[in-house]
XYZ file of N, CA and C in Angstrom:
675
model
N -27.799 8.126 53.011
C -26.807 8.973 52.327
C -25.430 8.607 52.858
N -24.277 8.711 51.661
C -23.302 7.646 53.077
C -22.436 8.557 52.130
N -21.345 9.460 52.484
C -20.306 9.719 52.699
C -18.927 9.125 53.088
N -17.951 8.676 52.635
C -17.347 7.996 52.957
C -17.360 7.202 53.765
N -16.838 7.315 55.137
C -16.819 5.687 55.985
C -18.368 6.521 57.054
N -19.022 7.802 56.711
C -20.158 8.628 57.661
C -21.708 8.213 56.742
N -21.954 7.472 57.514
C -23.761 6.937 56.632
C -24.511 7.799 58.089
N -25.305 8.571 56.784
C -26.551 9.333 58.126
C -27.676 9.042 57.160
N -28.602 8.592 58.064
C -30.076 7.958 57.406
C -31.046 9.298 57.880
N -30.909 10.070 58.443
C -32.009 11.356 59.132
C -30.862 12.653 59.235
N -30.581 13.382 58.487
C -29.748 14.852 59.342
C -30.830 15.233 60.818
N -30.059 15.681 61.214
C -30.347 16.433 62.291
C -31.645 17.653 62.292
N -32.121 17.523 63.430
C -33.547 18.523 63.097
C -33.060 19.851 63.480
N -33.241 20.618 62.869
C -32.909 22.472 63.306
C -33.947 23.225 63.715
N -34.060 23.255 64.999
C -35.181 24.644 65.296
C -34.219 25.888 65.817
N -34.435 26.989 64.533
C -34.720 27.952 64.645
C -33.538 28.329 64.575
N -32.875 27.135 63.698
C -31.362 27.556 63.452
C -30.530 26.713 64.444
N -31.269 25.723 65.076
C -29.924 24.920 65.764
C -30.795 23.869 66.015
N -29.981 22.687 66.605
C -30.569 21.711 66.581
C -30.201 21.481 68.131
N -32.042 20.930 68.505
C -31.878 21.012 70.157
C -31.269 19.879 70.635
N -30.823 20.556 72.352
C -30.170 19.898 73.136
C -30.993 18.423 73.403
N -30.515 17.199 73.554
C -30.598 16.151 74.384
C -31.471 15.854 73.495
N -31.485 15.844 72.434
C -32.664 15.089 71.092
C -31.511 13.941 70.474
N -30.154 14.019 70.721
C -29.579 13.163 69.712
C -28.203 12.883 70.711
N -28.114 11.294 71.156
C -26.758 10.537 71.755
C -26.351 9.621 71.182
N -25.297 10.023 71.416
C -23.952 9.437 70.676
C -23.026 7.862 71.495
N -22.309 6.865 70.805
C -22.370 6.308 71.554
C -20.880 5.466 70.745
N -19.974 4.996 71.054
C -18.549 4.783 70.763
C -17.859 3.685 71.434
N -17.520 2.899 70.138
C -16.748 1.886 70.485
C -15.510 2.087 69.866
N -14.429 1.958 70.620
C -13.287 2.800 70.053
C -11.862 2.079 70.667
N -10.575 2.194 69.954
C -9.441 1.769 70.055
C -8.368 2.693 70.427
N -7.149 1.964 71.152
C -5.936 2.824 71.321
C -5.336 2.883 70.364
N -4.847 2.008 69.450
C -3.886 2.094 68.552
C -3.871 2.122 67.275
N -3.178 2.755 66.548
C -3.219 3.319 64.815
C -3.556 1.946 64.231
N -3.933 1.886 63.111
C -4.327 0.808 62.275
C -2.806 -0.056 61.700
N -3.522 -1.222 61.655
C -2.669 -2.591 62.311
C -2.800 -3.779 61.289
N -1.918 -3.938 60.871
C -2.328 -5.288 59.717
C -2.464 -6.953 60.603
N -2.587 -6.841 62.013
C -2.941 -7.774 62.433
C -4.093 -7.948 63.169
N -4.966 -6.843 62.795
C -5.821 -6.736 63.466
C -7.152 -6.216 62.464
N -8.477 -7.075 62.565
C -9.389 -5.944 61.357
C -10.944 -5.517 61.940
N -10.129 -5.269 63.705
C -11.248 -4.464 64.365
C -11.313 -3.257 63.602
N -12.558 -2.524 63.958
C -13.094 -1.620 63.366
C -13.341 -0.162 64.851
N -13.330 1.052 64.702
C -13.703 1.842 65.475
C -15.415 2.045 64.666
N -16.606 2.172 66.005
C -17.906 2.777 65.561
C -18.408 3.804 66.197
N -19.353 4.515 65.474
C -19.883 5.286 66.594
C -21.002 5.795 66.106
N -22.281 5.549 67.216
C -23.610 5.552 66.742
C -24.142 6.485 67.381
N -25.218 7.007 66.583
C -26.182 8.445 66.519
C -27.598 7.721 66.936
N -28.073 7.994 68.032
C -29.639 7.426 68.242
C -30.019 9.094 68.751
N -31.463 8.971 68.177
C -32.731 10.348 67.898
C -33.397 9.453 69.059
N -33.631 10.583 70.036
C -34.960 10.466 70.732
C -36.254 11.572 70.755
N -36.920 11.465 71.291
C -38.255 12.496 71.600
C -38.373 13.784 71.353
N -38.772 14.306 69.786
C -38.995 15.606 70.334
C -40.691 16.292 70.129
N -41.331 15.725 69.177
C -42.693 16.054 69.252
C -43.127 14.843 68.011
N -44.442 14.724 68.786
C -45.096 13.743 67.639
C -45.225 13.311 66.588
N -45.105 14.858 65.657
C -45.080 14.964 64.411
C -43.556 14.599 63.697
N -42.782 14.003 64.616
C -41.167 13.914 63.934
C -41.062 12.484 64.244
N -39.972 12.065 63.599
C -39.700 10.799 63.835
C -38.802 10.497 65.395
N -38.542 9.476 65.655
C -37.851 9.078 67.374
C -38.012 8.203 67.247
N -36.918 7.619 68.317
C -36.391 6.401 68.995
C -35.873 5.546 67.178
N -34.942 6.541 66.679
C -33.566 5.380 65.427
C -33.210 5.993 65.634
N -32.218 5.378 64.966
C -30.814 5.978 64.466
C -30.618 6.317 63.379
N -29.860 7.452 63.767
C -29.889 8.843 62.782
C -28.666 8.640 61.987
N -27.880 8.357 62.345
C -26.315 8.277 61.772
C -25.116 6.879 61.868
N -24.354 6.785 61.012
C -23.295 5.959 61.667
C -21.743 6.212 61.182
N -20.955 6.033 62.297
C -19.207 6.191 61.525
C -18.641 4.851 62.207
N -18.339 4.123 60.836
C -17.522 3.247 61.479
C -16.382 2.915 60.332
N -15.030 3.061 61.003
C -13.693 3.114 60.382
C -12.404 2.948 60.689
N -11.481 2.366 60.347
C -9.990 2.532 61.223
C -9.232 3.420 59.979
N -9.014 4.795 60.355
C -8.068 5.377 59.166
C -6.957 5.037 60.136
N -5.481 5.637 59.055
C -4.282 4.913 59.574
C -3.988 5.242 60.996
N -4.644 6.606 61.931
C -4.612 6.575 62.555
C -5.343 7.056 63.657
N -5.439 6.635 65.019
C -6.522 6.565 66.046
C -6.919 8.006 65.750
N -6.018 9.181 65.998
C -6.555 10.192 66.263
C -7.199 10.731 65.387
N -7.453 10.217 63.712
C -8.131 10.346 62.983
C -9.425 10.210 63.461
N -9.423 9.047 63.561
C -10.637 8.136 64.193
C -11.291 8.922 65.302
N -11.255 9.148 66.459
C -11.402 10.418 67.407
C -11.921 11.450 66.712
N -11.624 12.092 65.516
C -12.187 13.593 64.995
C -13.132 13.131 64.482
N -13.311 12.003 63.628
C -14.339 11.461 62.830
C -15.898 11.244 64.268
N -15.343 11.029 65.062
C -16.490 10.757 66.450
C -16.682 12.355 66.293
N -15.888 12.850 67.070
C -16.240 14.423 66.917
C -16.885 15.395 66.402
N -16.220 15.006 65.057
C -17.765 15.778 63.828
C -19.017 15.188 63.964
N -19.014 13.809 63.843
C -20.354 13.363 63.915
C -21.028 13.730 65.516
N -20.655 13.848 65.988
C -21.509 14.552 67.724
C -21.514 15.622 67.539
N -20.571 16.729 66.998
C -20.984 17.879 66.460
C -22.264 18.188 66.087
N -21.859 17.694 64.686
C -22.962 17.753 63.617
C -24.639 17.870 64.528
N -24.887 16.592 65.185
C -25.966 16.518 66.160
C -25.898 16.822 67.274
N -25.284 17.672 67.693
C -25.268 18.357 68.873
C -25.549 17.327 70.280
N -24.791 15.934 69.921
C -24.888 15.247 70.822
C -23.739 14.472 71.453
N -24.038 14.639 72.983
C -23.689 13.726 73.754
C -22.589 12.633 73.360
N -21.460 11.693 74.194
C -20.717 10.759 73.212
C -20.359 9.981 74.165
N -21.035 8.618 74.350
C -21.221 7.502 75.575
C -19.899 6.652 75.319
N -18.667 6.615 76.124
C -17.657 5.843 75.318
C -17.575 4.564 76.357
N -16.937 3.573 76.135
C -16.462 2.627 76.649
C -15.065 3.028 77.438
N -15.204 2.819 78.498
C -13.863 3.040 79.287
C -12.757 1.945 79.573
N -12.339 1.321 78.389
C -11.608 0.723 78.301
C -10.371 1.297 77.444
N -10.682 1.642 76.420
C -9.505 1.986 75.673
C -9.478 3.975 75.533
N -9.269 4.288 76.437
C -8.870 5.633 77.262
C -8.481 6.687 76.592
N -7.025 6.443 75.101
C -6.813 7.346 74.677
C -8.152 8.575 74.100
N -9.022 7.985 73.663
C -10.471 8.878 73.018
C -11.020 9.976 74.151
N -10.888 9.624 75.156
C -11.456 10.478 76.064
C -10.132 11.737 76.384
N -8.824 11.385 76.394
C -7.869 12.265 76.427
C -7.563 13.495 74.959
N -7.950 12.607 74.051
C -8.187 13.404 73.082
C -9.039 14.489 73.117
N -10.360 13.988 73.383
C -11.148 14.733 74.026
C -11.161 16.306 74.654
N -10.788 15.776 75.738
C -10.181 16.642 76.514
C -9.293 17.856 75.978
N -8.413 17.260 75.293
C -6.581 18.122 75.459
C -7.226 18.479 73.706
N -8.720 18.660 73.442
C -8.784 19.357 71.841
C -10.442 20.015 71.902
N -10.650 20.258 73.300
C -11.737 21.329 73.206
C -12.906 20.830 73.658
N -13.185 19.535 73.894
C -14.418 18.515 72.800
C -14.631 17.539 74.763
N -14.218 18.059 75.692
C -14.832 17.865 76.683
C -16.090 17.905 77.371
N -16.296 18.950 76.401
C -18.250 18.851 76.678
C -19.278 18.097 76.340
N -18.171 16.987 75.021
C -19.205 16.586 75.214
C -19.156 15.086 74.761
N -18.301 14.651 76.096
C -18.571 13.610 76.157
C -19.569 13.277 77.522
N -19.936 12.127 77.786
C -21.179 11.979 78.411
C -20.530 11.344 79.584
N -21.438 11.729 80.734
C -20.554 11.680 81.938
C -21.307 10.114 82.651
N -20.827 9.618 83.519
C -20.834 8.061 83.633
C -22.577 8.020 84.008
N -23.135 6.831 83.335
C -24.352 6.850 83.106
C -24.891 6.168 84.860
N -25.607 6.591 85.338
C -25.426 5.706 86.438
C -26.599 4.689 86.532
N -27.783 4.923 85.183
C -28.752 3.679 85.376
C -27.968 2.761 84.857
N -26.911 2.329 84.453
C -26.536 1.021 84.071
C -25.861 0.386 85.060
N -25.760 1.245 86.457
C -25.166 0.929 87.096
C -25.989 -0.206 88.342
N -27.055 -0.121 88.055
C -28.274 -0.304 88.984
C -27.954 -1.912 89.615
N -27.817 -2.711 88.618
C -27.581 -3.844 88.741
C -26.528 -4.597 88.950
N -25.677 -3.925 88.942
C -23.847 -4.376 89.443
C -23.476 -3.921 90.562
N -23.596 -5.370 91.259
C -22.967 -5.149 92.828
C -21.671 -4.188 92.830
N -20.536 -4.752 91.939
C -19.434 -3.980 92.455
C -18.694 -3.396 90.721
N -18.675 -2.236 91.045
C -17.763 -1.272 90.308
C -16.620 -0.874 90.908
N -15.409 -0.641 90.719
C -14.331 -0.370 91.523
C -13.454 1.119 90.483
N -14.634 1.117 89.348
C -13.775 2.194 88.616
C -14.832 3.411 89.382
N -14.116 4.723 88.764
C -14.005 6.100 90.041
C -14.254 6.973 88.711
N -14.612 6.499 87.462
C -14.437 7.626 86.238
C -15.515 8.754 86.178
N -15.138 9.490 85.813
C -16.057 10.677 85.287
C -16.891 10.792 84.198
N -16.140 10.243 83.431
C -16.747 10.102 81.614
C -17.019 8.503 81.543
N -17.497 8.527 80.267
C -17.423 7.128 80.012
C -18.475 5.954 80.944
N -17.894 4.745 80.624
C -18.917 3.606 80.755
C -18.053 2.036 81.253
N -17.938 1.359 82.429
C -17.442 0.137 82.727
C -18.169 -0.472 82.316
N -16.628 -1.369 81.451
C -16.999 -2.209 80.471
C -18.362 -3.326 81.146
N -17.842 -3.749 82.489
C -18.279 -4.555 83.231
C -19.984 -4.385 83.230
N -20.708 -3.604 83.532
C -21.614 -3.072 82.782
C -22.288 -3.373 81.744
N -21.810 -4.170 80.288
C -21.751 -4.505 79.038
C -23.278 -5.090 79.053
N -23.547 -6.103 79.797
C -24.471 -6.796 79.389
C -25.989 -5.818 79.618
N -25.495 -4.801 80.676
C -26.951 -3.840 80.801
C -27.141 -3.197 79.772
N -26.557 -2.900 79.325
C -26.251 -1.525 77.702
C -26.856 -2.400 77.014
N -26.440 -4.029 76.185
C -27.048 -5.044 75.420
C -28.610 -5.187 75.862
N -28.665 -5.377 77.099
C -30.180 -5.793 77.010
C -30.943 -4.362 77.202
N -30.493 -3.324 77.203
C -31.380 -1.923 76.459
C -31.743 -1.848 75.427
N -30.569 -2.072 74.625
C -30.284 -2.528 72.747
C -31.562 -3.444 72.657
N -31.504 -4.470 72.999
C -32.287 -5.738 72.573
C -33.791 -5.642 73.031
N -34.031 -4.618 73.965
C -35.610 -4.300 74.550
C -36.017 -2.733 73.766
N -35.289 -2.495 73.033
C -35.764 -0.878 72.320
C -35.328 -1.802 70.810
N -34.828 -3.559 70.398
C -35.273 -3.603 69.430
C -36.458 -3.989 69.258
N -36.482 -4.818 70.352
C -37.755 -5.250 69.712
C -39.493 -4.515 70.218
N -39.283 -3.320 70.048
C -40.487 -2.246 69.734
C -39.989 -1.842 68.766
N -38.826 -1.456 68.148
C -38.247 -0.032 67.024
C -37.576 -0.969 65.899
N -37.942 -2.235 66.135
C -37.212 -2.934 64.729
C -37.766 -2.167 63.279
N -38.782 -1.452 63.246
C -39.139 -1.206 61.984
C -38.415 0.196 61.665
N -37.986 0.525 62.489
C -37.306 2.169 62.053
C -35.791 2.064 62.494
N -35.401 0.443 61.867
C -34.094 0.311 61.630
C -33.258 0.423 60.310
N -32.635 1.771 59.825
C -32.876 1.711 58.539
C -31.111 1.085 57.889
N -30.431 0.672 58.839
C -29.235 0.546 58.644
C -28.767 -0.983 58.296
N -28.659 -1.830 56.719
C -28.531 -2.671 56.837
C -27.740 -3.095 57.221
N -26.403 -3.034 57.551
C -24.984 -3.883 58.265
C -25.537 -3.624 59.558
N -26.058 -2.536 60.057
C -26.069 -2.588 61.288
C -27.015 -3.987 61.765
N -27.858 -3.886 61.192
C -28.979 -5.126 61.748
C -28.349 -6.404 61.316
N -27.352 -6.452 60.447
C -26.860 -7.954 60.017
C -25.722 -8.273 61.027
N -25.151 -7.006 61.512
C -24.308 -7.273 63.055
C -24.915 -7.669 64.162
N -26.482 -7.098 64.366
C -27.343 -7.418 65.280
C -27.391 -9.124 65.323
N -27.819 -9.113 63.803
C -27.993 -11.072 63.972
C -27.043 -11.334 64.605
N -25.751 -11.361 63.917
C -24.483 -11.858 64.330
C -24.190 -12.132 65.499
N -24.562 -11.145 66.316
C -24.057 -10.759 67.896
C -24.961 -11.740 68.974
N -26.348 -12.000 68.040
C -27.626 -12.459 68.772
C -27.101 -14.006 68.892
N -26.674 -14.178 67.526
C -26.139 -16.128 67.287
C -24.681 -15.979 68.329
N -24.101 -15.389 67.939
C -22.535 -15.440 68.859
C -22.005 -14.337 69.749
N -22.608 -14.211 71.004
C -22.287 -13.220 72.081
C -20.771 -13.098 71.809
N -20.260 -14.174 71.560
C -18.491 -13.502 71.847
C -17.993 -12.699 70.739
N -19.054 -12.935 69.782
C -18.329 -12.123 68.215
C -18.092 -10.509 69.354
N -16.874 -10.288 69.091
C -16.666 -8.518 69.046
C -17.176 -7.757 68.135
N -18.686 -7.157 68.000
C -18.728 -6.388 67.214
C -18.879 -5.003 67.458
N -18.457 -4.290 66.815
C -18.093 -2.852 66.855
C -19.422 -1.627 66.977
N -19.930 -2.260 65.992
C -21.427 -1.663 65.159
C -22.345 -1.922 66.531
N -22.309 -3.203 67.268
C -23.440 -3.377 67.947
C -23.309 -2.803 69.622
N -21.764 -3.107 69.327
C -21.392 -1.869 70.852
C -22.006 -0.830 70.671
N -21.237 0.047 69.446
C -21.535 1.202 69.566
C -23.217 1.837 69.817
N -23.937 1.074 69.159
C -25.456 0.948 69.393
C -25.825 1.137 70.513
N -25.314 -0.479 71.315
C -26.030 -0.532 72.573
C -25.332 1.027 73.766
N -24.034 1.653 73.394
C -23.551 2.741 74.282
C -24.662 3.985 73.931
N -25.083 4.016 72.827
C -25.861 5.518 72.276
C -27.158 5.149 72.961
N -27.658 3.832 72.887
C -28.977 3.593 73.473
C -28.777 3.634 75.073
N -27.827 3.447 75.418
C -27.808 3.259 77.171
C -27.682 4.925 77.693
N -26.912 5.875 76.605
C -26.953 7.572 76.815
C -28.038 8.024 76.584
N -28.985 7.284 75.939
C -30.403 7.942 75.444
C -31.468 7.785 76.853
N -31.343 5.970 77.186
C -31.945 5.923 78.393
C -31.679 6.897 80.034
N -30.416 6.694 79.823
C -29.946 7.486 81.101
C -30.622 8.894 80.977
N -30.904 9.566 79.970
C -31.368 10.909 80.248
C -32.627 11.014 80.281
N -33.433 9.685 80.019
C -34.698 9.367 80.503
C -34.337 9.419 81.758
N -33.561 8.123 82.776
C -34.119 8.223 83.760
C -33.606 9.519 84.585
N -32.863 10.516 84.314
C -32.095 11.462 84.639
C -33.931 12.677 84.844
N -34.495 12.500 83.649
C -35.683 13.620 83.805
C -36.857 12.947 84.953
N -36.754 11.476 85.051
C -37.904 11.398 85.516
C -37.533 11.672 86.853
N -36.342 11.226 87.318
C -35.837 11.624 88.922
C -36.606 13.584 89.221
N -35.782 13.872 87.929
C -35.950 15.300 88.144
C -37.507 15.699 88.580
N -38.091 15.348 87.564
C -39.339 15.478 88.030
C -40.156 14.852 89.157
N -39.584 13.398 89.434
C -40.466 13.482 91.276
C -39.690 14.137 92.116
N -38.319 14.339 91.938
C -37.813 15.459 93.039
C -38.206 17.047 93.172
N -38.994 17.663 91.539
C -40.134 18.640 91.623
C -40.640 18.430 92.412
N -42.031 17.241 92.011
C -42.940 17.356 92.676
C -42.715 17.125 94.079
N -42.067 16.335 94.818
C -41.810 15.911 96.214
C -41.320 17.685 97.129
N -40.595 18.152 96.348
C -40.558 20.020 96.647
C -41.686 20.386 96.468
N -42.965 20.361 96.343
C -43.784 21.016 96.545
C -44.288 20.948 97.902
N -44.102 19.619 98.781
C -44.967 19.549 100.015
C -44.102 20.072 100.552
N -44.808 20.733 101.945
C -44.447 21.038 103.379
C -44.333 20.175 104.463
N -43.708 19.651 105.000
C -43.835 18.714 106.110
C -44.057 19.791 107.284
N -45.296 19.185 108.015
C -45.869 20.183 109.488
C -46.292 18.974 110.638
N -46.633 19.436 111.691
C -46.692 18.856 112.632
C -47.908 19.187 112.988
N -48.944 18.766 113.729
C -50.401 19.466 114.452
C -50.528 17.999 115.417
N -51.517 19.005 116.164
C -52.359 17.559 116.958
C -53.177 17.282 116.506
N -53.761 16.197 116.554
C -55.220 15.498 116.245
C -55.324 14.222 117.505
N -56.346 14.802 118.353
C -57.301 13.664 118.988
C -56.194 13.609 120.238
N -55.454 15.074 120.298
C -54.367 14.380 121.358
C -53.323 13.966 120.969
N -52.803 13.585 119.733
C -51.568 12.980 119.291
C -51.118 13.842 118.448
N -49.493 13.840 118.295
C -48.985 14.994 117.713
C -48.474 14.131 116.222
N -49.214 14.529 115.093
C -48.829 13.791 114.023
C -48.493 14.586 112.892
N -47.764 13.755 112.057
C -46.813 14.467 110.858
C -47.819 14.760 109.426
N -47.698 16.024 109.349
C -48.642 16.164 108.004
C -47.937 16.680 106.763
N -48.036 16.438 105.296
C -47.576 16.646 104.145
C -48.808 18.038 103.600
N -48.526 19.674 103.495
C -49.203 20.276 103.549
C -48.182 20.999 102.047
């Protein structure tokens, strides 16, 4: 269904009159400056569905906005509604900054997504200190998330430009594309709150033991009770 420059392939699921938390991240490739006749980058920003029960669909993408109206801060509200709309999350690139100030200084601080730190796993050195957002530097971990959740979920790709950017990007790493950023940022916010639950949960379970002390045989040894 495509609405002006807003194509959504799935609305949003509603239980019980709202649509739940952490089922749908958002993910943004985005610019500082108003639209430019020397320039025919594009702003994107992608909607990926994850997990909520068997009987529903997961792991696509639900939505897409990609557009330069005449100006940025257009562009910014257009992200906005669409994370609205799905009550999700909004993974940005921390390079081009104004989006996140917008953000901020118009209500819409909640919900952007705060720095992912499994992408961080593999990069010796970060020197950025941000709160929100995503170093760029980083880039290639976000891509090879993209490229290992395509190839299980290629069939519940229902977006054709998007997958013809995919080729694109696959033949020529340097192409800048917009569509496939924005992808790989929504998929790297989707993962992070994977690994965000599973921590949670062995740090449950690891709270359940007692650490005690006893003797045995004469020796004073450490027991998990």
């Amino acid at each position: 269904e495509e609405t002006g420059d807003f194509i959504i392939f799935e609305h949003p699921e509603v239980i019980e009159g709202k649509v739940p938390d952490n089922l749908y991240y958002g993910g943004t490739d985005s610019y500082d400056r108003d639209k430019a006749e020397s320039t025919d980058s594009l702003g994107s920003c992608s909607i990926k569905k994850g997990f909520y029960k068997a009987s529903s669909t997961c792991n696509k993408f639900a939505a897409r906005y990609t557009a330069r109206p005449d100006t940025a801060k257009e562009f910014y509200e257009g992200t906005a509604k669409l994370n609205y709309y799905y009550n999700s999350s909004n993974l940005i690139e921390y390079s081009n900054l104004l989006i996140i100030e917008w953000y901020k200084n118009n209500g819409f601080e909640y919900m952007l997504k705060e720095r992912p730190e499994i992408a961080y796993a593999n990069v010796r050195v970060s020197t950025m200190q941000n709160k929100y957002g995503i170093d760029p530097s980083t880039k290639f971990e976000w891509l090879k998330m993209l490229r290992d959740d395509i190839s299980v979920n290629y069939e519940k790709l229902d977006d054709e430009e998007q997958i013809l950017k995919f080729l694109k990007y696959r033949l020529d790493p340097d192409y800048n594309c917009d569509i496939t950023i924005a992808s790989a940022l929504a998929e790297c916010n989707l993962q992070d709150s994977k690994d965000i639950e599973v921590k949670a949960s062995v740090n449950k379970n690891l709270a359940k033991f007692r650490i005690a002390f006893k003797f045995e045989r004469g020796k004073l040894v450490r027991k998990f009770v």
